[in-house]
Short mmCIF file of C-alpha atoms in Angstrom, two decimals:
data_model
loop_
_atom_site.label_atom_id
_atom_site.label_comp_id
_atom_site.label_asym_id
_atom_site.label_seq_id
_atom_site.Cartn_x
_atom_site.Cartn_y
_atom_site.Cartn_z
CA UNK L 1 -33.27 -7.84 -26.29
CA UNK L 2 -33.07 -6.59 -22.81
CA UNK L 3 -31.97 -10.69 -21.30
CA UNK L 4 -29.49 -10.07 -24.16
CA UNK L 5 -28.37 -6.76 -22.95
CA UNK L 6 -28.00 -7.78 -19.05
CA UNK L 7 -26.42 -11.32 -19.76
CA UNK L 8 -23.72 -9.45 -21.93
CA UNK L 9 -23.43 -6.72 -19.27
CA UNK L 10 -22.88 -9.67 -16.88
CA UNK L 11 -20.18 -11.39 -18.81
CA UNK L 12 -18.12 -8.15 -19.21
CA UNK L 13 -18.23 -7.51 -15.76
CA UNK L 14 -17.19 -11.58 -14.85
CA UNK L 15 -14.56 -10.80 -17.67
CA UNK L 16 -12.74 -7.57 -15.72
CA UNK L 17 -13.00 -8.99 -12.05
CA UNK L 18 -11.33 -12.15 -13.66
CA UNK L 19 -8.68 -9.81 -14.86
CA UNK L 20 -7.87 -7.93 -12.19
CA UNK L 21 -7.57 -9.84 -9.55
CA UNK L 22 -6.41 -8.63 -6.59
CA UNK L 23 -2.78 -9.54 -5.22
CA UNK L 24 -1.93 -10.56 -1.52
CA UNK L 25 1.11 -11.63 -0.65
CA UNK L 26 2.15 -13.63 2.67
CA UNK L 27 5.28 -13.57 4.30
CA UNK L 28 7.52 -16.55 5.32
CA UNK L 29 8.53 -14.56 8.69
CA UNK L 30 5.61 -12.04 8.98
CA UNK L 31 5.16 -8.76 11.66
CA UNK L 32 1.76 -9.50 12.92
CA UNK L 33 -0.89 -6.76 12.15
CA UNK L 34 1.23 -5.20 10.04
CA UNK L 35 1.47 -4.83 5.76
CA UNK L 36 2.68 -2.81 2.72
CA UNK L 37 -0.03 -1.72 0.10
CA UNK L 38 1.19 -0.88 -3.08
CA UNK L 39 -0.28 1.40 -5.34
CA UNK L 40 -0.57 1.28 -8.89
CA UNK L 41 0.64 3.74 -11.61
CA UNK L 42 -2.39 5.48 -12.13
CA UNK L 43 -1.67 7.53 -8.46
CA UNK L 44 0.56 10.11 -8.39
CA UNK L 45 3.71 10.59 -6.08
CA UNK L 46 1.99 13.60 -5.26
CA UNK L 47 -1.12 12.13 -3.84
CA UNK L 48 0.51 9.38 -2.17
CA UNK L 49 -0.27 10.80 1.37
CA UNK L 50 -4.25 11.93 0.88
CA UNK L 51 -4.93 8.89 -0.70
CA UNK L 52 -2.89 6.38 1.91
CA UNK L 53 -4.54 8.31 4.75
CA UNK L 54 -7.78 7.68 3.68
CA UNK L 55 -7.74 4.04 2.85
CA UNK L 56 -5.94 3.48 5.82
CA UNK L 57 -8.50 5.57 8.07
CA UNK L 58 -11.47 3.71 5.52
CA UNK L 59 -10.75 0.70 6.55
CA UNK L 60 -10.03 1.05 9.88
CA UNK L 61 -6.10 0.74 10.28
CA UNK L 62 -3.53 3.02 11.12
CA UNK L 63 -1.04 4.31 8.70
CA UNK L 64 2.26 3.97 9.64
CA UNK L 65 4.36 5.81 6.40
CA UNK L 66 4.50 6.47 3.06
CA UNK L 67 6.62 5.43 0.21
CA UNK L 68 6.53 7.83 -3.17
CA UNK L 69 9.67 7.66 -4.89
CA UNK L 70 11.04 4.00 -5.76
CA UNK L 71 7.64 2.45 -5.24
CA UNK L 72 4.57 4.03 -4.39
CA UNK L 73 2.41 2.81 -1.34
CA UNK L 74 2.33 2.86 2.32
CA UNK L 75 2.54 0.50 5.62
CA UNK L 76 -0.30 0.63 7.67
CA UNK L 77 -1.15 -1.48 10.63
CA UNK L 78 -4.44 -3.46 10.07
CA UNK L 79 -6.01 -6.77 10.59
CA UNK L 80 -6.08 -9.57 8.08
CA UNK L 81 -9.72 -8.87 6.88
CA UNK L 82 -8.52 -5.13 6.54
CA UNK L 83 -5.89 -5.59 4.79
CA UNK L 84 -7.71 -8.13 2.14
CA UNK L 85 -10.59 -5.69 1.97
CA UNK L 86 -8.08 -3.04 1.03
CA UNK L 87 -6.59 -4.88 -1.91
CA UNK L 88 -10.40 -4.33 -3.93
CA UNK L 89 -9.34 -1.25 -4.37
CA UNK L 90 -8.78 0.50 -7.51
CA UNK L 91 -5.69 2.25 -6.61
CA UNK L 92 -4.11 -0.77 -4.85
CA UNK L 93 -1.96 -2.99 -6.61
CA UNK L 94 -1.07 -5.67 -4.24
CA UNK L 95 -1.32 -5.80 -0.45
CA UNK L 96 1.89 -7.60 1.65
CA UNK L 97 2.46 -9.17 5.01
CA UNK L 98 5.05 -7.18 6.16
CA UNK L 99 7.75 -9.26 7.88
CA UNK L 100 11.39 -10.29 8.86
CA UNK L 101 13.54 -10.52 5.79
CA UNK L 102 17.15 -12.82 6.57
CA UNK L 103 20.20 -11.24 4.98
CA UNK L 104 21.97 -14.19 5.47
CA UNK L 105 21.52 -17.82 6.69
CA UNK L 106 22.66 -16.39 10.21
CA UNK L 107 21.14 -12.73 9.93
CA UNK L 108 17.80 -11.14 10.58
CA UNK L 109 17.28 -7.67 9.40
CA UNK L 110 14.44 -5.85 12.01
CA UNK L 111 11.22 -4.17 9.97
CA UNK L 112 11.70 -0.91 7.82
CA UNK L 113 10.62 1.72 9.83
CA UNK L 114 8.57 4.21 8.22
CA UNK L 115 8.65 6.19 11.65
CA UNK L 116 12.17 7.12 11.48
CA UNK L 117 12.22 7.35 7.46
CA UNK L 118 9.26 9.91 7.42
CA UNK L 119 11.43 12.26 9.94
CA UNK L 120 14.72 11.71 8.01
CA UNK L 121 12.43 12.96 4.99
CA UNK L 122 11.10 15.84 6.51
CA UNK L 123 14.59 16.91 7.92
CA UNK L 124 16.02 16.53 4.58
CA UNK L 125 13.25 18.61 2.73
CA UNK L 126 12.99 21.39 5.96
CA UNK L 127 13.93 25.12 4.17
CA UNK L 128 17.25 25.70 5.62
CA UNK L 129 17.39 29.42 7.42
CA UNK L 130 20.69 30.98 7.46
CA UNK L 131 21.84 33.74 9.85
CA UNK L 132 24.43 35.11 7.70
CA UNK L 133 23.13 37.49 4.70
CA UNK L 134 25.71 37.66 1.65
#
Protein backbone atom coordinates (compact mmCIF):
# COMPACT_ATOMS: atom_id res chain seq x y z
CA UNK A 1 0.00 0.00 0.00
CA UNK A 2 2.57 2.48 1.01
CA UNK A 3 5.10 1.47 -2.58
CA UNK A 4 1.63 2.17 -4.06
CA UNK A 5 1.16 5.43 -2.38
CA UNK A 6 4.88 6.86 -3.08
CA UNK A 7 5.09 5.48 -6.76
CA UNK A 8 1.71 7.37 -7.45
CA UNK A 9 2.99 10.41 -5.49
CA UNK A 10 6.02 10.12 -7.83
CA UNK A 11 4.17 10.00 -11.07
CA UNK A 12 2.04 13.11 -10.20
CA UNK A 13 4.89 14.99 -9.41
CA UNK A 14 6.89 13.70 -12.98
CA UNK A 15 3.35 14.60 -14.45
CA UNK A 16 3.38 18.61 -13.25
CA UNK A 17 7.22 19.29 -13.82
CA UNK A 18 6.47 17.78 -17.36
CA UNK A 19 3.79 20.38 -17.60
CA UNK A 20 5.24 23.25 -16.63
CA UNK A 21 8.18 23.53 -18.01
CA UNK A 22 10.03 26.38 -17.73
CA UNK A 23 10.54 28.87 -20.80
CA UNK A 24 13.94 30.53 -21.84
CA UNK A 25 14.23 32.30 -24.65
CA UNK A 26 17.61 33.34 -26.57
CA UNK A 27 18.13 36.19 -28.57
CA UNK A 28 19.48 36.38 -32.19
CA UNK A 29 21.45 39.78 -31.21
CA UNK A 30 21.61 39.47 -27.36
CA UNK A 31 22.91 42.35 -24.50
CA UNK A 32 25.28 40.24 -22.59
CA UNK A 33 24.34 39.75 -18.84
CA UNK A 34 21.30 41.10 -19.34
CA UNK A 35 17.31 39.52 -19.55
CA UNK A 36 13.54 40.11 -19.16
CA UNK A 37 11.59 37.76 -16.70
CA UNK A 38 8.12 37.61 -17.17
CA UNK A 39 5.70 36.94 -14.68
CA UNK A 40 2.69 35.04 -14.83
CA UNK A 41 -0.97 36.06 -14.10
CA UNK A 42 -1.20 34.84 -10.79
CA UNK A 43 1.09 38.22 -9.55
CA UNK A 44 -0.43 41.25 -9.23
CA UNK A 45 0.53 44.69 -10.90
CA UNK A 46 0.65 45.70 -7.49
CA UNK A 47 3.34 43.43 -6.29
CA UNK A 48 5.36 43.65 -9.27
CA UNK A 49 8.19 45.60 -7.45
CA UNK A 50 8.48 43.41 -3.93
CA UNK A 51 8.39 40.43 -5.74
CA UNK A 52 11.04 41.49 -8.77
CA UNK A 53 13.32 42.85 -6.03
CA UNK A 54 13.54 39.84 -4.32
CA UNK A 55 14.12 37.33 -7.02
CA UNK A 56 16.44 39.56 -8.45
CA UNK A 57 18.40 40.13 -5.02
CA UNK A 58 17.67 35.89 -4.48
CA UNK A 59 19.48 35.06 -7.06
CA UNK A 60 22.10 37.27 -7.07
CA UNK A 61 21.44 39.88 -9.98
CA UNK A 62 20.61 43.32 -10.06
CA UNK A 63 17.28 44.61 -11.04
CA UNK A 64 17.29 47.03 -13.50
CA UNK A 65 13.15 48.02 -13.87
CA UNK A 66 9.91 46.97 -13.73
CA UNK A 67 7.16 46.45 -16.16
CA UNK A 68 3.31 46.26 -14.62
CA UNK A 69 0.95 47.44 -17.04
CA UNK A 70 1.13 45.79 -20.68
CA UNK A 71 3.14 42.86 -19.40
CA UNK A 72 4.18 42.15 -16.08
CA UNK A 73 7.96 41.40 -15.24
CA UNK A 74 11.20 43.06 -14.88
CA UNK A 75 14.92 43.32 -16.48
CA UNK A 76 17.51 42.45 -14.27
CA UNK A 77 21.14 42.01 -14.97
CA UNK A 78 22.32 38.39 -14.17
CA UNK A 79 24.44 35.63 -15.41
CA UNK A 80 23.26 32.78 -17.56
CA UNK A 81 22.99 30.23 -14.63
CA UNK A 82 20.97 33.08 -12.80
CA UNK A 83 18.84 33.75 -15.07
CA UNK A 84 17.95 29.83 -15.83
CA UNK A 85 17.73 29.28 -12.09
CA UNK A 86 15.21 32.08 -12.01
CA UNK A 87 12.85 30.62 -14.57
CA UNK A 88 11.95 27.49 -11.68
CA UNK A 89 10.13 29.83 -10.24
CA UNK A 90 6.55 29.78 -9.60
CA UNK A 91 5.82 33.28 -10.42
CA UNK A 92 8.03 33.34 -13.55
CA UNK A 93 6.67 32.65 -16.76
CA UNK A 94 9.50 32.74 -19.13
CA UNK A 95 12.97 34.24 -18.77
CA UNK A 96 14.57 36.27 -22.13
CA UNK A 97 17.95 37.26 -23.41
CA UNK A 98 17.50 40.68 -23.69
CA UNK A 99 19.01 42.03 -26.93
CA UNK A 100 19.21 44.28 -30.11
CA UNK A 101 15.96 44.15 -31.99
CA UNK A 102 16.46 45.54 -36.08
CA UNK A 103 13.60 47.77 -37.18
CA UNK A 104 14.60 47.42 -40.49
CA UNK A 105 17.14 45.53 -42.69
CA UNK A 106 19.41 48.75 -42.20
CA UNK A 107 18.26 49.78 -38.54
CA UNK A 108 19.21 48.81 -35.03
CA UNK A 109 17.04 49.98 -32.28
CA UNK A 110 19.50 50.37 -28.81
CA UNK A 111 18.00 48.30 -25.52
CA UNK A 112 14.77 49.56 -23.67
CA UNK A 113 15.89 51.32 -20.89
CA UNK A 114 14.13 50.70 -17.79
CA UNK A 115 16.43 53.50 -16.18
CA UNK A 116 14.92 56.31 -17.97
CA UNK A 117 11.26 54.62 -18.13
CA UNK A 118 11.15 54.16 -14.24
CA UNK A 119 11.89 58.15 -13.88
CA UNK A 120 9.44 59.11 -16.69
CA UNK A 121 6.96 56.95 -14.43
CA UNK A 122 7.63 58.47 -11.33
CA UNK A 123 7.49 62.07 -12.87
CA UNK A 124 4.27 61.26 -14.38
CA UNK A 125 2.66 59.80 -11.11
CA UNK A 126 4.57 62.75 -8.70
CA UNK A 127 1.35 64.76 -6.80
CA UNK A 128 1.47 67.97 -8.58
CA UNK A 129 1.65 71.09 -5.87
CA UNK A 130 0.18 74.22 -7.03
CA UNK A 131 0.95 77.71 -5.67
CA UNK A 132 -2.20 79.25 -6.64
CA UNK A 133 -5.35 78.42 -4.25
CA UNK A 134 -8.85 78.83 -6.14
Amino acid sequence: MLRTLCAFLMLLGATTLVAEKPKYRTAKNKIPGRYIVMFNDHVPAANVDRIASALTHQHGGRLLGTMKHAMRGFGAQLTEAQARALMFHPFVLQVEEDGYVNVSADMTTPPFDFGSAARSSRRATAPRTDSTTA
